[in-house]
Coordinates of C-alpha atoms and ligand atoms in Angstrom, one line a residue:
M98 CA 46.7 127.6 162.3
L99 CA 48.4 124.2 162.3
K100 CA 50.9 123.5 159.6
L101 CA 50.1 120.2 157.9
G102 CA 52.4 117.8 156.1
I103 CA 51.0 114.7 154.3
I104 CA 52.2 111.3 153.3
G105 CA 50.2 109.5 150.6
T106 CA 48.6 110.9 147.5
N107 CA 45.5 108.8 147.0
W108 CA 41.9 110.2 147.1
I109 CA 41.7 109.9 150.9
T110 CA 44.6 112.3 151.3
E111 CA 42.8 114.9 149.3
Q112 CA 39.6 114.4 151.2
F113 CA 41.5 115.0 154.5
I114 CA 43.3 118.1 153.1
Q115 CA 39.9 119.5 152.0
A116 CA 38.4 118.7 155.4
A117 CA 41.4 120.3 157.2
L118 CA 41.2 123.4 155.1
A119 CA 37.4 123.6 155.5
T120 CA 37.8 123.9 159.3
G121 CA 39.9 127.1 158.7
N122 CA 42.5 125.8 161.2
Y123 CA 45.1 124.1 159.0
E124 CA 47.3 125.2 156.2
L125 CA 49.0 122.6 153.9
T126 CA 52.7 123.3 153.9
T127 CA 54.4 120.1 153.0
V128 CA 53.8 117.1 150.7
Y129 CA 55.7 113.9 150.5
S130 CA 55.4 111.4 147.7
R131 CA 57.7 108.9 146.2
H132 CA 57.1 110.7 142.9
Q133 CA 58.0 114.4 142.5
E134 CA 55.3 115.0 139.9
K135 CA 52.6 113.7 142.2
A136 CA 53.9 115.7 145.2
Q137 CA 54.1 118.9 143.0
A138 CA 50.6 118.4 141.7
L139 CA 49.1 118.3 145.2
A140 CA 51.3 121.1 146.4
D141 CA 50.2 123.3 143.5
K142 CA 46.5 122.4 144.0
Y143 CA 46.5 123.3 147.7
Q144 CA 49.3 126.0 147.7
A145 CA 51.8 123.9 149.7
S146 CA 55.3 125.4 149.7
E147 CA 57.4 122.3 150.1
T148 CA 57.6 118.9 148.4
F149 CA 59.8 116.0 149.3
T150 CA 60.5 112.6 147.7
E151 CA 62.8 111.3 150.5
I152 CA 61.0 110.5 153.7
D153 CA 64.0 111.3 156.0
R154 CA 64.3 114.8 154.4
F155 CA 60.5 115.3 154.7
F156 CA 60.7 114.9 158.4
A157 CA 64.1 116.5 159.0
E158 CA 63.5 119.6 156.9
G159 CA 59.7 120.0 156.5
Q160 CA 58.3 123.0 158.2
F161 CA 55.1 121.4 159.4
E162 CA 53.7 120.7 162.8
V163 CA 51.4 117.7 162.2
V164 CA 51.6 114.9 159.7
Y165 CA 48.7 113.0 158.2
I166 CA 49.8 109.5 157.2
A167 CA 47.7 107.8 154.6
S168 CA 50.1 105.2 153.3
P169 CA 49.5 101.4 153.0
N170 CA 48.8 100.0 156.5
S171 CA 52.1 98.3 157.1
L172 CA 54.1 101.5 156.5
H173 CA 52.3 103.5 159.2
F174 CA 54.6 102.2 162.0
Q175 CA 57.9 103.2 160.5
Q176 CA 56.5 106.6 159.3
A177 CA 55.0 107.3 162.7
K178 CA 58.3 106.5 164.4
L179 CA 60.1 108.9 162.1
A180 CA 57.4 111.6 162.9
I181 CA 57.8 111.2 166.6
A182 CA 61.6 111.4 166.4
A183 CA 61.1 114.6 164.4
D184 CA 58.8 116.1 167.0
K185 CA 55.7 116.1 164.8
H186 CA 52.1 115.5 165.9
V187 CA 50.7 112.4 164.1
I188 CA 47.3 111.7 162.5
V189 CA 47.7 108.2 161.2
E190 CA 45.0 106.5 159.1
K191 CA 43.2 103.5 160.4
P192 CA 44.2 100.8 161.1
A193 CA 47.0 102.7 162.9
F194 CA 49.4 99.8 163.4
S195 CA 49.6 96.2 162.4
N196 CA 49.7 94.5 165.8
P197 CA 50.0 95.2 169.6
T198 CA 53.8 95.0 169.5
E199 CA 53.9 98.0 167.1
M200 CA 51.3 99.8 169.1
A201 CA 53.2 99.3 172.4
N202 CA 56.4 100.5 170.7
I203 CA 54.7 103.7 169.6
T204 CA 53.1 104.2 173.0
A205 CA 56.6 103.9 174.6
L206 CA 58.1 106.4 172.2
L207 CA 55.3 108.8 172.9
S208 CA 55.7 108.5 176.6
N209 CA 59.2 110.2 176.1
K210 CA 57.6 113.0 174.1
P211 CA 54.8 114.3 176.3
N212 CA 54.2 117.3 174.2
L213 CA 53.3 115.3 171.1
F214 CA 49.8 114.0 170.1
L215 CA 49.1 110.9 168.0
F216 CA 45.6 110.1 166.7
E217 CA 44.3 107.1 164.8
A218 CA 42.1 108.6 162.1
A219 CA 39.0 106.7 163.0
R220 CA 36.9 109.1 161.1
H221 CA 33.4 108.0 162.0
V222 CA 33.7 108.1 165.8
H223 CA 33.9 111.9 165.5
E224 CA 30.7 112.2 163.5
P225 CA 27.4 113.4 165.1
N226 CA 25.5 110.3 164.0
F227 CA 28.0 108.0 165.8
K228 CA 27.5 110.0 169.0
A229 CA 23.7 109.8 168.4
V230 CA 23.9 106.0 168.4
Q231 CA 26.1 106.0 171.5
T232 CA 23.5 108.2 173.4
A233 CA 20.6 106.0 172.2
I234 CA 22.4 102.8 173.4
Q235 CA 22.8 104.4 176.8
Q236 CA 19.1 104.9 177.0
L237 CA 18.2 101.3 176.1
D238 CA 16.8 99.4 179.1
K239 CA 19.1 96.5 178.2
V240 CA 21.3 95.6 175.3
Q241 CA 20.4 92.3 173.8
G242 CA 22.9 92.1 171.0
A243 CA 23.8 93.7 167.7
V244 CA 24.6 93.0 164.1
L245 CA 27.0 95.4 162.5
T246 CA 27.8 95.3 158.8
Y247 CA 30.3 96.9 156.5
M248 CA 30.8 94.8 153.4
K249 CA 31.5 96.7 150.2
Y250 CA 33.0 95.3 147.0
S251 CA 36.3 96.9 146.2
S252 CA 37.3 97.7 142.7
R253 CA 40.8 96.6 143.7
Y254 CA 39.4 93.1 144.1
D255 CA 39.0 93.1 140.3
Q256 CA 42.8 93.6 140.2
F257 CA 43.3 90.8 142.6
L258 CA 41.1 88.5 140.4
A259 CA 43.3 89.6 137.5
G260 CA 46.3 88.1 139.3
K261 CA 47.7 91.3 140.9
E262 CA 48.1 91.9 144.6
P263 CA 47.0 95.5 145.5
N264 CA 48.2 96.7 148.8
I265 CA 44.8 96.4 150.5
F266 CA 44.7 92.6 149.6
S267 CA 48.3 92.0 150.6
P268 CA 49.6 90.4 153.8
R269 CA 52.9 92.3 153.2
F270 CA 51.0 95.5 153.6
S271 CA 48.7 94.4 156.4
G272 CA 45.6 94.3 154.2
G273 CA 42.4 92.4 154.1
A274 CA 38.7 93.0 154.9
L275 CA 39.1 93.0 158.7
Q276 CA 41.9 95.6 158.7
D277 CA 40.3 97.8 156.0
L278 CA 36.5 97.8 156.8
G279 CA 36.3 95.6 159.9
V280 CA 38.3 98.2 161.9
Y281 CA 35.2 100.5 161.7
V282 CA 32.8 98.0 163.1
V283 CA 35.3 97.0 165.8
Y284 CA 35.5 100.7 166.7
D285 CA 31.7 100.7 166.9
A286 CA 31.6 97.6 169.1
V287 CA 34.4 98.7 171.5
S288 CA 33.0 102.2 171.8
W289 CA 29.5 101.2 172.3
F290 CA 29.8 98.0 174.2
G291 CA 33.4 97.8 175.5
V292 CA 36.0 95.2 175.0
P293 CA 34.5 91.7 174.4
K294 CA 35.2 88.9 176.8
A295 CA 35.8 86.4 174.0
L296 CA 35.8 86.5 170.2
N297 CA 36.2 84.6 167.0
Y298 CA 36.5 85.5 163.3
Y299 CA 35.2 83.1 160.7
A300 CA 37.1 84.4 157.7
S301 CA 36.9 83.5 154.0
L302 CA 40.5 83.7 153.1
L303 CA 42.0 84.5 149.8
P304 CA 44.7 82.3 148.3
N305 CA 47.4 84.7 149.7
G306 CA 46.1 84.3 153.3
V307 CA 44.3 87.6 153.8
D308 CA 40.5 87.8 154.4
G309 CA 38.2 88.8 151.6
R310 CA 35.1 88.5 153.7
G311 CA 34.1 87.1 157.1
T312 CA 31.8 87.1 160.1
A313 CA 33.1 87.8 163.6
I314 CA 31.4 87.1 166.9
L315 CA 32.2 89.2 169.8
R316 CA 31.0 87.8 173.1
Y317 CA 30.0 90.1 176.0
A318 CA 28.7 89.1 179.4
D319 CA 25.0 89.1 178.4
F320 CA 24.9 89.3 174.6
D321 CA 26.8 88.8 171.4
V322 CA 27.7 91.2 168.7
T323 CA 28.0 89.9 165.1
L324 CA 30.3 91.7 162.7
I325 CA 29.7 91.1 158.9
I326 CA 32.6 92.5 156.9
G327 CA 34.0 92.1 153.4
K328 CA 35.6 93.6 150.4
N329 CA 34.8 91.0 147.8
A330 CA 31.0 91.3 147.9
T331 CA 28.5 94.0 148.9
S332 CA 25.9 93.9 151.7
Y333 CA 22.8 96.0 151.7
L334 CA 21.8 94.9 155.2
P335 CA 21.4 97.7 157.7
S336 CA 23.1 97.3 161.1
E337 CA 20.9 96.7 164.1
I338 CA 21.3 97.1 167.8
Y339 CA 18.7 95.2 169.9
G340 CA 17.2 96.4 173.2
L341 CA 14.3 94.7 174.9
H342 CA 11.4 96.6 173.3
E343 CA 13.5 98.8 171.0
T344 CA 15.7 98.3 168.0
L345 CA 18.2 100.8 166.6
S346 CA 18.6 100.5 162.8
L347 CA 21.7 102.0 161.2
D348 CA 21.9 102.7 157.5
D349 CA 23.6 102.3 155.2
N350 CA 26.5 100.7 157.0
A351 CA 28.0 100.9 160.4
A352 CA 30.7 103.3 159.4
D353 CA 28.8 105.7 157.1
L354 CA 25.9 106.4 159.3
Q355 CA 23.4 108.2 157.1
T356 CA 20.1 107.3 158.9
V357 CA 19.8 106.1 162.5
T358 CA 16.2 105.0 163.4
L359 CA 14.8 104.0 166.8
H360 CA 12.0 101.5 166.5
Q361 CA 9.7 101.1 169.5
G362 CA 6.8 98.9 168.4
D363 CA 5.0 100.8 165.7
K364 CA 6.7 104.1 166.5
T365 CA 9.8 105.1 164.6
T366 CA 12.0 108.1 165.4
V367 CA 14.9 109.3 163.3
L368 CA 17.8 110.2 165.5
S369 CA 20.3 111.1 162.9
T370 CA 21.1 114.4 161.1
P371 CA 22.3 114.5 157.4
P372 CA 26.0 113.9 157.4
L373 CA 28.4 116.5 156.0
D374 CA 29.5 116.1 152.4
N375 CA 33.1 115.7 153.6
P376 CA 32.8 113.2 156.5
M377 CA 36.4 114.0 157.7
I378 CA 35.6 117.5 158.8
P379 CA 34.6 116.5 162.4
E380 CA 37.8 114.6 163.0
A381 CA 40.0 117.3 161.6
A382 CA 38.2 119.8 163.9
D383 CA 38.6 117.6 166.9
Y384 CA 42.4 117.0 166.3
Y385 CA 42.9 120.7 166.0
R386 CA 41.0 121.4 169.2
I387 CA 42.8 118.7 171.2
I388 CA 46.2 119.8 170.1
T389 CA 45.7 123.5 170.5
E390 CA 43.9 123.2 173.8
N391 CA 46.4 120.6 175.0
D392 CA 43.4 118.4 175.9
R393 CA 45.4 115.5 177.4
D394 CA 42.2 113.7 178.7
A395 CA 40.6 113.6 175.3
A396 CA 43.9 112.4 173.8
A397 CA 44.3 109.7 176.4
A398 CA 40.8 108.4 175.9
A399 CA 41.3 108.3 172.1
G400 CA 44.6 106.5 172.6
Q401 CA 43.1 103.9 174.9
L402 CA 40.3 103.2 172.5
S403 CA 42.8 102.9 169.7
R404 CA 44.9 100.4 171.7
Q405 CA 41.8 98.3 172.5
V406 CA 40.7 98.2 168.9
N407 CA 44.2 97.3 167.8
Q408 CA 44.2 94.3 170.3
V409 CA 40.7 93.2 169.2
L410 CA 41.7 93.3 165.6
Y411 CA 44.8 91.3 166.3
D412 CA 42.9 88.7 168.3
L413 CA 40.3 88.4 165.6
R414 CA 43.0 88.0 163.0
R415 CA 44.8 85.4 164.9
S416 CA 41.6 83.4 165.5
A417 CA 41.3 83.2 161.8
G418 CA 45.0 82.3 161.2
I419 CA 45.8 85.5 159.3
V420 CA 49.5 86.4 159.6
F421 CA 51.1 89.6 158.3
A422 CA 54.7 90.2 157.4
A423 CA 54.7 92.8 160.2
D424 CA 54.0 90.0 162.7
I425 CA 57.0 88.0 161.5
E426 CA 59.1 91.2 161.7
E427 CA 58.2 91.6 165.3
Q428 CA 59.5 88.2 166.2
K429 CA 63.0 88.8 164.7
Ligands
NAP115 N1 39.4 107.1 156.6 C1 39.0 106.7 155.5 O1 37.8 106.8 155.1 C2 39.9 105.9 154.6 C3 39.6 105.7 153.3 C4 40.5 105.1 152.4 C5 41.8 104.7 153.0 N2 42.0 104.9 154.3 C6 43.3 104.5 154.8 O2 44.3 105.3 154.2 C7 45.5 104.5 154.0 C8 45.9 104.6 152.6 O3 44.9 103.8 151.8 P1 45.0 103.8 150.3 O4 43.9 102.9 149.8 O5 45.0 105.2 149.7 O6 46.4 103.1 150.0 P2 47.3 103.0 148.7 O7 46.6 103.5 147.6 O8 47.8 101.6 148.7 O9 48.5 103.9 149.1 C9 48.4 105.2 149.5 C10 49.6 106.0 149.1 O10 50.8 105.5 149.7 C11 51.8 105.5 148.7 N3 52.2 104.1 148.5 C12 51.5 103.2 147.8 N4 52.2 102.0 147.7 C13 53.4 102.2 148.4 C14 54.5 101.4 148.6 N5 54.6 100.2 148.2 N6 55.5 102.0 149.3 C15 55.5 103.3 149.7 N7 54.4 104.1 149.5 C16 53.4 103.6 148.8 C17 51.3 106.1 147.5 O11 51.7 107.5 147.5 P3 52.9 108.0 146.5 O12 52.9 107.2 145.2 O13 52.6 109.4 146.3 O14 54.2 107.8 147.3 C18 49.8 106.1 147.6 O15 49.1 107.2 147.1 C19 45.2 103.1 154.6 O16 45.7 103.0 155.9 C20 43.7 103.1 154.6 O17 43.2 102.2 155.5 C21 41.2 105.5 155.1

């Protein structure tokens, strides 16, 4: 049983707590929130014994072994640093860190703590349908290209239009469509096709400089992959991966793989299985297994993928002229 502490009290934290508990391998012991009433409400709901409203005390005194960090993106870095200093394993929500400098900093800290594990919570790569796509791609004679979509209107865009700046649309909090939803399709592309040789992101920028929507082109030796992402409009296009005589069709977006279909001329074969109600269960199970079996190879592979995705996200962002406060911090 792993003792779990959490940072963040939005719906995604509850989804992760429920997934972790559903595996039967975690107990929630410790809740951090800036607000005592929010921390206590979650603690009561999931029988956690400790609550904290000061982050330093949470790490210094909390009796947990692994922390799940689901705070605004730009806060992940400082909170992960505190976790590593306090000898806690880390599960940090995607996108793990704002830029390669932060990522390198964390990698260096971890190299001095060889017993610790850190995972970027790229939920979908742990799901069976993601692996079904990966296997199907390996069986294609030749990859000819792909179009991967994840564009979904965010209710927080209503707030943005009303003159507010929710964290997810803020450069101060490392927000925008690429960071929030693009990270999933970048994970897809890098996992399935590798690191691109060249790239560009044609972003529709909001007045504060973050991207509301955009199209990225990733160039590989023999083909291109197009990423269609956004948070201020909704796409109903399925994603597609092209072979010579086959096409893989992914519904309903490239991160929530409900149905994966292989088209071969007139023949269609469904390769997917119905996803679990709580899509975070496979990742929670994987993190537990890797930590308790001390599976260094699996952790190293996940870490390498996370660093590659971080670099691709950064390069895409820079190609579109998107700058975060965290990038300016790194230059000081
Ligand atoms: N894997 C997935 O499917 C998935 C889905 C959604 C989100 N996410 C990721 O989860 C993370 C959180 O996303 P979110 O939409 O929940 O973010 P959010 O609502 O902006 O913030 C999450 C939590 O962080 C705390 N917080 C908010 N603003 C803060 C501030 N200015 N300073 C310090 N703490 C603050 C709040 O907790 P307290 O008020 O209790 O302190 C809040 O509940 C992001 O990295 C996002 O990408 C992942």
